[in-house]
Short mmCIF file of N, CA and C in Angstrom, two decimals:
data_model
loop_
_atom_site.label_atom_id
_atom_site.label_comp_id
_atom_site.label_asym_id
_atom_site.label_seq_id
_atom_site.Cartn_x
_atom_site.Cartn_y
_atom_site.Cartn_z
N MET G 211 19.17 -6.75 -15.86
CA MET G 211 18.19 -5.90 -15.34
C MET G 211 16.64 -6.04 -14.97
N SER G 212 16.77 -6.24 -13.92
CA SER G 212 15.73 -6.02 -12.72
C SER G 212 14.06 -5.49 -13.41
N ILE G 213 13.14 -6.46 -13.22
CA ILE G 213 11.76 -5.93 -14.09
C ILE G 213 11.50 -4.75 -13.18
N PHE G 214 11.84 -5.14 -11.29
CA PHE G 214 11.82 -4.14 -10.70
C PHE G 214 12.39 -2.47 -10.20
N ALA G 215 13.19 -2.64 -10.72
CA ALA G 215 14.34 -1.39 -10.94
C ALA G 215 13.82 0.09 -10.69
N ASN G 216 13.06 -0.43 -12.07
CA ASN G 216 12.00 1.45 -11.99
C ASN G 216 10.67 1.23 -11.14
N ILE G 217 11.13 0.46 -9.71
CA ILE G 217 9.56 0.58 -8.53
C ILE G 217 10.47 1.34 -6.86
N SER G 218 9.36 1.92 -7.42
CA SER G 218 10.55 3.21 -5.43
C SER G 218 9.83 1.41 -4.25
N LYS G 219 10.58 1.73 -3.46
CA LYS G 219 10.62 0.59 -2.45
C LYS G 219 9.04 1.13 -1.65
N ASP G 220 8.65 1.95 -1.70
CA ASP G 220 7.02 2.22 -1.41
C ASP G 220 6.59 1.88 -1.62
N LYS G 221 6.72 1.86 -3.28
CA LYS G 221 5.53 1.24 -3.85
C LYS G 221 5.53 -0.23 -3.73
N LEU G 222 7.33 -0.93 -4.11
CA LEU G 222 7.13 -2.25 -3.54
C LEU G 222 6.45 -2.80 -2.07
N ALA G 223 6.83 -1.70 -1.32
CA ALA G 223 5.87 -2.17 0.09
C ALA G 223 4.37 -2.18 0.06
N GLN G 224 4.01 -1.56 -0.61
CA GLN G 224 2.56 -1.49 -1.22
C GLN G 224 1.66 -2.29 -1.45
N THR G 225 2.46 -2.87 -2.59
CA THR G 225 1.53 -4.03 -3.33
C THR G 225 2.08 -4.90 -2.24
N ALA G 226 2.86 -5.23 -1.61
CA ALA G 226 3.01 -6.71 -0.63
C ALA G 226 2.09 -5.80 0.36
N ARG G 227 1.83 -5.17 0.36
CA ARG G 227 0.49 -5.13 2.22
C ARG G 227 -0.65 -5.54 0.97
N TYR G 228 -0.67 -4.83 -0.06
CA TYR G 228 -1.90 -5.12 -0.78
C TYR G 228 -2.23 -6.45 -0.34
N PHE G 229 -1.58 -7.78 -1.07
CA PHE G 229 -1.45 -8.66 -1.55
C PHE G 229 -1.61 -9.43 -0.10
N CYS G 230 -1.04 -9.23 0.77
CA CYS G 230 -1.67 -9.71 2.12
C CYS G 230 -3.06 -8.81 3.09
N THR G 231 -3.03 -7.84 2.26
CA THR G 231 -4.98 -8.03 2.65
C THR G 231 -5.64 -8.92 1.60
N ALA G 232 -5.42 -8.64 0.95
CA ALA G 232 -5.63 -9.51 -0.86
C ALA G 232 -6.08 -10.88 -0.24
N LEU G 233 -4.68 -11.35 0.17
CA LEU G 233 -5.67 -13.10 0.71
C LEU G 233 -5.92 -13.10 1.45
N VAL G 234 -6.26 -12.49 2.59
CA VAL G 234 -7.25 -12.40 3.99
C VAL G 234 -8.59 -12.43 3.39
N ALA G 235 -8.78 -11.16 2.43
CA ALA G 235 -10.16 -11.44 1.82
C ALA G 235 -10.41 -12.05 1.15
N THR G 236 -9.50 -12.43 -0.24
CA THR G 236 -9.56 -14.15 -0.51
C THR G 236 -10.00 -15.07 0.32
N ILE G 237 -8.87 -15.42 1.97
CA ILE G 237 -9.65 -16.95 2.44
C ILE G 237 -11.21 -16.46 2.44
N VAL G 238 -11.19 -15.30 3.56
CA VAL G 238 -12.77 -14.92 3.44
C VAL G 238 -13.43 -15.04 2.40
N ASN G 239 -13.79 -14.72 1.13
CA ASN G 239 -14.06 -15.27 -0.20
C ASN G 239 -14.74 -16.19 -0.44
N VAL G 240 -13.40 -17.71 -0.33
CA VAL G 240 -13.34 -18.65 -0.16
C VAL G 240 -14.22 -19.23 0.36
N VAL G 241 -13.87 -19.50 1.37
CA VAL G 241 -14.43 -19.87 2.50
C VAL G 241 -15.91 -19.30 3.38
N SER G 242 -16.67 -18.60 3.05
CA SER G 242 -17.56 -17.91 2.60
C SER G 242 -18.51 -18.59 1.44
N ARG G 243 -18.31 -18.44 0.36
CA ARG G 243 -18.17 -19.47 -0.99
C ARG G 243 -18.44 -20.74 -0.78
N ILE G 244 -17.63 -21.34 -0.12
CA ILE G 244 -17.54 -22.77 0.27
C ILE G 244 -18.95 -22.91 1.23
N GLY G 245 -19.38 -22.12 2.48
CA GLY G 245 -20.74 -22.67 3.05
C GLY G 245 -21.68 -21.84 2.45
N LEU G 246 -21.82 -21.02 1.46
CA LEU G 246 -22.59 -20.68 0.98
C LEU G 246 -23.34 -21.91 -0.10
N SER G 247 -22.46 -22.12 -0.65
CA SER G 247 -22.29 -23.24 -1.93
C SER G 247 -23.45 -25.33 -1.81
N LYS G 248 -23.43 -24.96 -0.65
CA LYS G 248 -23.76 -25.82 0.44
C LYS G 248 -25.61 -25.64 0.33
N PHE G 249 -25.90 -24.49 -0.20
CA PHE G 249 -27.45 -23.82 -0.20
C PHE G 249 -27.89 -23.10 -1.41
N LEU G 250 -26.76 -22.86 -1.89
CA LEU G 250 -27.36 -21.45 -2.97
C LEU G 250 -26.89 -22.21 -4.44
N PRO G 251 -26.52 -22.07 -5.59
CA PRO G 251 -26.29 -22.42 -6.40
C PRO G 251 -24.68 -21.65 -6.93
N PHE G 252 -23.47 -22.70 -6.73
CA PHE G 252 -22.63 -21.55 -7.44
C PHE G 252 -21.84 -20.59 -7.70
N GLU G 253 -23.15 -20.27 -8.73
CA GLU G 253 -22.68 -18.94 -9.34
C GLU G 253 -23.14 -17.91 -8.43
N VAL G 254 -24.48 -18.01 -7.71
CA VAL G 254 -24.71 -17.09 -6.40
C VAL G 254 -23.97 -17.16 -5.35
N SER G 255 -23.31 -17.79 -5.08
CA SER G 255 -22.35 -18.14 -3.65
C SER G 255 -21.25 -17.70 -3.94
N VAL G 256 -20.35 -17.64 -5.88
CA VAL G 256 -19.51 -16.87 -6.38
C VAL G 256 -20.03 -15.40 -5.53
N VAL G 257 -20.82 -14.71 -6.33
CA VAL G 257 -20.91 -13.02 -5.78
C VAL G 257 -21.52 -12.50 -4.53
N ILE G 258 -22.28 -13.34 -3.86
CA ILE G 258 -22.43 -13.77 -2.19
C ILE G 258 -20.85 -13.22 -1.87
N SER G 259 -20.18 -13.99 -1.73
CA SER G 259 -18.46 -14.50 -1.48
C SER G 259 -17.56 -13.68 -1.64
N TYR G 260 -18.23 -13.26 -3.39
CA TYR G 260 -17.47 -11.95 -3.28
C TYR G 260 -17.54 -10.59 -3.25
N LEU G 261 -19.07 -10.44 -1.89
CA LEU G 261 -19.61 -9.14 -1.68
C LEU G 261 -18.91 -9.17 -0.47
N ILE G 262 -18.86 -10.29 0.14
CA ILE G 262 -18.40 -10.54 1.67
C ILE G 262 -16.67 -9.72 1.50
N GLY G 263 -16.35 -10.63 1.28
CA GLY G 263 -14.86 -10.88 0.61
C GLY G 263 -14.14 -9.17 0.43
N HIS G 264 -15.47 -8.05 -0.18
CA HIS G 264 -15.07 -6.76 -0.74
C HIS G 264 -14.99 -6.18 0.58
N ILE G 265 -16.07 -6.47 1.36
CA ILE G 265 -15.37 -5.18 2.73
C ILE G 265 -14.65 -5.20 3.36
N VAL G 266 -14.17 -6.80 3.86
CA VAL G 266 -13.18 -7.23 4.32
C VAL G 266 -12.23 -6.00 3.76
N ASN G 267 -11.99 -6.78 2.55
CA ASN G 267 -10.92 -5.67 1.69
C ASN G 267 -10.62 -5.13 2.04
N TYR G 268 -11.52 -3.49 1.32
CA TYR G 268 -12.06 -2.40 1.72
C TYR G 268 -11.17 -2.21 3.21
N LEU G 269 -12.03 -2.32 4.10
CA LEU G 269 -11.27 -2.57 5.68
C LEU G 269 -9.91 -2.66 5.66
N LEU G 270 -9.42 -3.63 5.42
CA LEU G 270 -7.86 -4.18 5.29
C LEU G 270 -7.14 -2.89 4.48
N SER G 271 -7.74 -3.35 3.27
CA SER G 271 -6.80 -1.99 2.46
C SER G 271 -6.24 -1.02 2.86
N ALA G 272 -7.87 -0.15 3.46
CA ALA G 272 -7.62 1.07 3.92
C ALA G 272 -6.93 2.10 4.18
N THR G 273 -7.01 0.58 5.67
CA THR G 273 -6.38 0.67 7.05
C THR G 273 -5.19 0.34 6.67
N PHE G 274 -4.30 -0.99 6.17
CA PHE G 274 -3.27 -0.85 5.71
C PHE G 274 -2.80 -0.95 4.77
N ALA G 275 -2.87 -1.30 3.52
CA ALA G 275 -2.28 -1.58 2.34
C ALA G 275 -1.90 -0.13 1.98
N PHE G 276 -2.85 1.27 1.52
CA PHE G 276 -3.09 2.18 1.29
C PHE G 276 -3.56 3.32 2.37
N ARG G 277 -2.55 2.65 3.43
CA ARG G 277 -2.86 4.00 4.23
C ARG G 277 -2.47 5.56 4.79
N THR G 278 -3.10 5.87 4.92
CA THR G 278 -2.62 7.84 4.62
C THR G 278 -3.37 8.28 6.85
N GLY G 279 -2.95 7.47 7.76
CA GLY G 279 -2.97 7.50 9.05
C GLY G 279 -4.36 7.66 8.95
N GLY G 280 -4.86 7.01 7.90
CA GLY G 280 -7.13 6.15 8.06
C GLY G 280 -7.55 8.02 7.40
N ASN G 281 -7.26 8.62 7.13
CA ASN G 281 -7.97 9.49 5.97
C ASN G 281 -8.48 8.59 5.01
N ASN G 282 -8.43 7.31 5.33
CA ASN G 282 -9.10 6.61 3.61
C ASN G 282 -10.65 5.77 4.17
N LEU G 283 -10.45 5.89 4.86
CA LEU G 283 -11.85 4.97 5.71
C LEU G 283 -12.88 6.24 5.25
N SER G 284 -13.50 6.75 4.21
CA SER G 284 -14.62 7.79 4.36
C SER G 284 -15.97 6.59 2.95
N LEU G 285 -16.09 7.43 3.48
CA LEU G 285 -17.97 6.81 2.20
C LEU G 285 -17.72 6.83 0.84
N LYS G 286 -16.43 7.96 0.37
CA LYS G 286 -16.70 8.90 -0.77
C LYS G 286 -15.12 7.32 -1.38
N THR G 287 -13.69 6.92 -0.79
CA THR G 287 -13.50 6.31 -0.76
C THR G 287 -13.56 4.64 -1.18
N PHE G 288 -14.90 4.02 -0.31
CA PHE G 288 -15.63 3.17 0.07
C PHE G 288 -15.94 3.35 -1.57
N LEU G 289 -17.55 4.10 -2.00
CA LEU G 289 -17.68 3.81 -3.45
C LEU G 289 -16.82 4.12 -4.49
N LYS G 290 -15.48 4.87 -4.54
CA LYS G 290 -15.05 4.58 -5.77
C LYS G 290 -13.90 2.79 -5.70
N PHE G 291 -13.49 2.71 -4.22
CA PHE G 291 -12.87 0.88 -4.31
C PHE G 291 -14.07 0.34 -4.47
N SER G 292 -15.69 0.32 -4.31
CA SER G 292 -16.64 -0.64 -4.56
C SER G 292 -16.65 -0.19 -6.14
N LEU G 293 -16.51 0.61 -7.11
CA LEU G 293 -16.50 0.56 -8.84
C LEU G 293 -15.53 -0.26 -8.40
N VAL G 294 -14.56 -0.12 -7.97
CA VAL G 294 -13.36 -1.18 -9.08
C VAL G 294 -13.85 -2.31 -8.78
N ALA G 295 -14.53 -2.86 -7.71
CA ALA G 295 -14.74 -3.96 -7.21
C ALA G 295 -15.59 -4.73 -8.01
N CYS G 296 -16.98 -3.91 -8.15
CA CYS G 296 -18.00 -4.50 -9.21
C CYS G 296 -17.01 -4.85 -10.62
N GLY G 297 -15.97 -4.36 -11.45
CA GLY G 297 -15.35 -4.82 -12.52
C GLY G 297 -15.09 -5.60 -12.04
N GLY G 298 -13.88 -5.99 -10.62
CA GLY G 298 -14.00 -7.23 -10.10
C GLY G 298 -14.52 -8.75 -10.31
N LEU G 299 -15.84 -7.68 -9.79
CA LEU G 299 -16.57 -8.96 -9.27
C LEU G 299 -17.14 -9.65 -10.62
N VAL G 300 -17.17 -8.31 -11.69
CA VAL G 300 -17.59 -9.33 -13.68
C VAL G 300 -16.34 -9.82 -13.81
N VAL G 301 -14.99 -9.98 -14.07
CA VAL G 301 -13.75 -10.32 -14.09
C VAL G 301 -14.62 -12.07 -13.50
N THR G 302 -15.31 -11.91 -12.01
CA THR G 302 -14.79 -13.10 -10.65
C THR G 302 -16.14 -14.39 -11.29
N PHE G 303 -16.91 -13.73 -11.66
CA PHE G 303 -18.13 -14.19 -12.62
C PHE G 303 -17.44 -15.25 -13.29
N VAL G 304 -16.99 -14.03 -14.61
CA VAL G 304 -17.09 -14.75 -15.73
C VAL G 304 -15.89 -15.76 -15.66
N VAL G 305 -14.54 -15.18 -14.58
CA VAL G 305 -13.99 -16.56 -15.24
C VAL G 305 -14.16 -17.75 -14.76
N SER G 306 -14.87 -17.21 -13.57
CA SER G 306 -15.79 -18.61 -12.59
C SER G 306 -15.99 -19.61 -13.62
N ALA G 307 -16.98 -18.62 -13.58
CA ALA G 307 -18.45 -19.97 -14.44
C ALA G 307 -17.87 -20.66 -15.88
N LEU G 308 -17.00 -19.96 -16.75
CA LEU G 308 -15.65 -20.15 -17.80
C LEU G 308 -14.91 -21.42 -17.30
N ALA G 309 -14.03 -20.70 -16.31
CA ALA G 309 -14.17 -22.04 -16.04
C ALA G 309 -13.72 -23.07 -15.38
N LEU G 310 -15.10 -22.96 -14.74
CA LEU G 310 -15.74 -24.35 -14.27
C LEU G 310 -16.39 -25.48 -15.44
N ARG G 311 -17.15 -24.51 -16.78
CA ARG G 311 -17.23 -25.22 -17.63
C ARG G 311 -16.66 -25.98 -18.41
N LEU G 312 -14.98 -24.89 -18.41
CA LEU G 312 -14.18 -25.68 -19.64
C LEU G 312 -13.60 -27.26 -18.34
N LEU G 313 -13.15 -27.39 -17.27
CA LEU G 313 -13.23 -27.96 -16.25
C LEU G 313 -13.67 -29.34 -16.35
N GLN G 314 -15.34 -29.20 -16.47
CA GLN G 314 -16.79 -30.05 -16.53
C GLN G 314 -15.84 -30.63 -17.90
N ARG G 315 -16.31 -29.53 -19.08
CA ARG G 315 -15.71 -30.13 -21.01
C ARG G 315 -14.92 -31.20 -20.74
N LEU G 316 -13.89 -30.47 -20.07
CA LEU G 316 -13.00 -31.56 -20.53
C LEU G 316 -12.45 -33.06 -19.11
N ASP G 317 -13.20 -33.02 -18.42
CA ASP G 317 -13.77 -34.54 -17.55
C ASP G 317 -12.30 -34.17 -16.32
N VAL G 318 -11.68 -33.44 -16.38
CA VAL G 318 -10.70 -32.81 -15.16
C VAL G 318 -11.00 -34.21 -13.98
N PRO G 319 -10.25 -35.06 -13.54
CA PRO G 319 -10.45 -35.83 -12.91
C PRO G 319 -10.29 -35.70 -11.24
N LEU G 320 -11.65 -34.24 -10.75
CA LEU G 320 -11.87 -34.09 -9.75
C LEU G 320 -13.12 -34.64 -9.47
N SER G 321 -13.81 -34.01 -8.33
CA SER G 321 -15.00 -33.93 -7.58
C SER G 321 -15.52 -32.22 -7.94
N GLN G 322 -17.01 -32.83 -8.44
CA GLN G 322 -16.91 -31.38 -8.18
C GLN G 322 -16.96 -30.41 -7.54
N GLU G 323 -17.04 -30.52 -6.18
CA GLU G 323 -16.71 -29.22 -5.50
C GLU G 323 -14.88 -28.94 -5.79
N LEU G 324 -14.05 -29.66 -5.61
CA LEU G 324 -12.87 -29.18 -6.48
C LEU G 324 -12.29 -29.06 -7.67
N ARG G 325 -13.48 -28.91 -8.49
CA ARG G 325 -13.88 -28.49 -9.77
C ARG G 325 -13.82 -26.71 -9.41
N GLU G 326 -15.28 -26.79 -8.99
CA GLU G 326 -15.47 -25.48 -8.15
C GLU G 326 -14.60 -24.94 -7.44
N LEU G 327 -13.87 -25.08 -6.84
CA LEU G 327 -12.47 -24.47 -6.17
C LEU G 327 -11.40 -24.53 -6.78
N ALA G 328 -11.06 -24.66 -7.58
CA ALA G 328 -9.83 -24.75 -9.02
C ALA G 328 -10.52 -23.48 -9.60
N ALA G 329 -11.98 -23.42 -9.97
CA ALA G 329 -12.43 -21.72 -10.70
C ALA G 329 -12.17 -21.11 -10.63
N HIS G 330 -13.03 -20.88 -9.34
CA HIS G 330 -12.65 -20.16 -8.52
C HIS G 330 -11.58 -19.44 -8.19
N VAL G 331 -10.94 -20.05 -7.80
CA VAL G 331 -9.01 -19.96 -7.35
C VAL G 331 -8.98 -19.52 -8.07
N CYS G 332 -9.11 -19.07 -9.27
CA CYS G 332 -8.51 -18.67 -10.94
C CYS G 332 -9.02 -18.03 -11.02
N ALA G 333 -10.53 -17.41 -10.97
CA ALA G 333 -10.45 -16.67 -11.07
C ALA G 333 -10.93 -15.22 -10.27
N ILE G 334 -10.39 -15.24 -8.56
CA ILE G 334 -9.98 -14.83 -7.45
C ILE G 334 -8.69 -14.18 -8.31
N GLY G 335 -7.84 -14.98 -8.71
CA GLY G 335 -6.22 -14.31 -9.23
C GLY G 335 -6.75 -13.42 -10.12
N CYS G 336 -7.72 -13.44 -11.28
CA CYS G 336 -7.35 -12.67 -12.04
C CYS G 336 -8.24 -11.25 -11.83
N SER G 337 -9.41 -11.49 -10.91
CA SER G 337 -9.60 -10.27 -10.14
C SER G 337 -8.53 -9.58 -9.42
N PHE G 338 -7.72 -10.45 -8.76
CA PHE G 338 -6.70 -9.63 -8.01
C PHE G 338 -5.61 -8.63 -9.14
N VAL G 339 -5.37 -9.18 -9.74
CA VAL G 339 -4.75 -7.77 -11.25
C VAL G 339 -5.26 -6.25 -11.40
N CYS G 340 -6.97 -7.20 -11.64
CA CYS G 340 -7.77 -5.94 -12.05
C CYS G 340 -8.09 -5.19 -11.09
N ASN G 341 -7.92 -5.58 -10.02
CA ASN G 341 -8.48 -4.94 -8.94
C ASN G 341 -7.33 -3.94 -8.86
N TYR G 342 -6.35 -4.19 -8.21
CA TYR G 342 -4.95 -3.61 -7.50
C TYR G 342 -4.61 -2.25 -8.86
N ALA G 343 -4.54 -3.11 -9.86
CA ALA G 343 -4.59 -2.14 -10.50
C ALA G 343 -5.77 -0.55 -10.79
N GLY G 344 -6.59 -1.12 -10.64
CA GLY G 344 -8.05 -0.18 -10.48
C GLY G 344 -8.10 0.33 -9.40
N HIS G 345 -7.74 -0.09 -7.60
CA HIS G 345 -7.02 0.43 -6.76
C HIS G 345 -6.24 1.57 -6.93
N VAL G 346 -4.95 1.59 -7.43
CA VAL G 346 -3.89 2.09 -6.88
C VAL G 346 -4.26 3.31 -8.11
N LEU G 347 -5.18 3.58 -9.19
CA LEU G 347 -4.89 4.16 -10.45
C LEU G 347 -6.30 5.26 -10.20
N PHE G 348 -7.02 4.47 -9.20
CA PHE G 348 -8.74 5.28 -9.35
C PHE G 348 -8.94 5.58 -7.38
N SER G 349 -8.92 4.18 -6.68
CA SER G 349 -9.37 4.52 -5.49
C SER G 349 -8.96 4.72 -4.28
N PHE G 350 -7.38 5.06 -4.70
CA PHE G 350 -6.13 5.32 -3.96
C PHE G 350 -5.74 6.05 -4.58
N ARG G 351 -5.73 6.59 -5.35
CA ARG G 351 -4.87 7.51 -6.05
C ARG G 351 -4.26 8.71 -5.34
N ASN G 352 -4.35 9.05 -4.67
CA ASN G 352 -4.00 10.07 -3.70
C ASN G 352 -3.66 9.84 -2.62
N ALA G 353 -3.22 8.76 -2.20
CA ALA G 353 -3.32 8.11 -0.99
C ALA G 353 -1.67 8.41 -1.34
N LYS G 354 -1.55 9.19 0.61
CA LYS G 354 0.46 9.11 0.77
C LYS G 354 0.96 7.65 0.94
N PRO G 355 2.35 7.54 0.66
CA PRO G 355 2.81 5.97 0.92
C PRO G 355 3.27 5.83 2.26
N ALA G 356 2.72 4.67 2.92
CA ALA G 356 2.79 4.20 4.14
C ALA G 356 4.25 4.83 4.62
N SER G 357 5.28 4.96 4.11
CA SER G 357 6.14 5.29 5.42
C SER G 357 6.05 7.76 5.47
N ALA G 358 4.93 7.33 4.70
CA ALA G 358 4.55 8.59 4.93
C ALA G 358 3.76 9.36 5.93
N ALA G 359 2.70 7.74 6.23
CA ALA G 359 1.38 7.78 7.24
C ALA G 359 2.04 8.24 8.73
N PRO G 360 3.12 7.32 8.92
CA PRO G 360 3.45 7.52 10.13
C PRO G 360 4.26 9.11 10.70
N ALA G 361 5.27 9.27 9.76
CA ALA G 361 5.39 10.71 9.98
C ALA G 361 4.32 11.79 10.27
N ALA G 362 3.00 11.98 9.35
CA ALA G 362 2.33 12.40 9.32
C ALA G 362 1.22 12.22 10.46
N ALA G 363 1.25 11.90 11.13
CA ALA G 363 0.64 11.36 12.29
C ALA G 363 1.58 11.85 13.49
N GLU G 364 2.60 11.59 13.07
CA GLU G 364 3.51 12.32 14.51
C GLU G 364 3.79 13.86 14.54
N GLU G 365 3.75 14.46 13.81
CA GLU G 365 3.52 15.93 13.41
C GLU G 365 1.91 16.25 14.13
N GLU G 366 1.57 15.54 13.79
CA GLU G 366 -0.48 15.83 14.37
C GLU G 366 -0.37 16.02 15.92
N ALA G 367 0.55 14.88 16.35
CA ALA G 367 0.55 14.88 17.92
C ALA G 367 0.98 15.57 18.54
#
């Protein structure tokens, strides 16, 4: 029996859309962190780049991943999304700092930049799981499946 047997096609599609939007936001996050690290300490650049990625992730998630015909773009939804993201920021900060220190203590034969990149990507992966769960259960709990959104838009036309 497949682990996906009890999951609807709409939920799998939503998860795939969220993964894609989060991937774009992650790329923005990592690229901005690399640039910021040239001027700021690693930990500070992780926080600032996370916030930049958060804004990108919200806009893409509300528009594409948890879409309900555009009804998700609201201050209330943004605040709920941001509350979940605060938890993700804590996860990202703690995991990236611990992972970097672990890589340094183990004297992993990588440059400091690659150690920071590995620590940051590991932390983003951990926060992805926490964020997705929070957005499904809280931020976009009342969002209709994507298949219902186009139908609702057609009915309004």
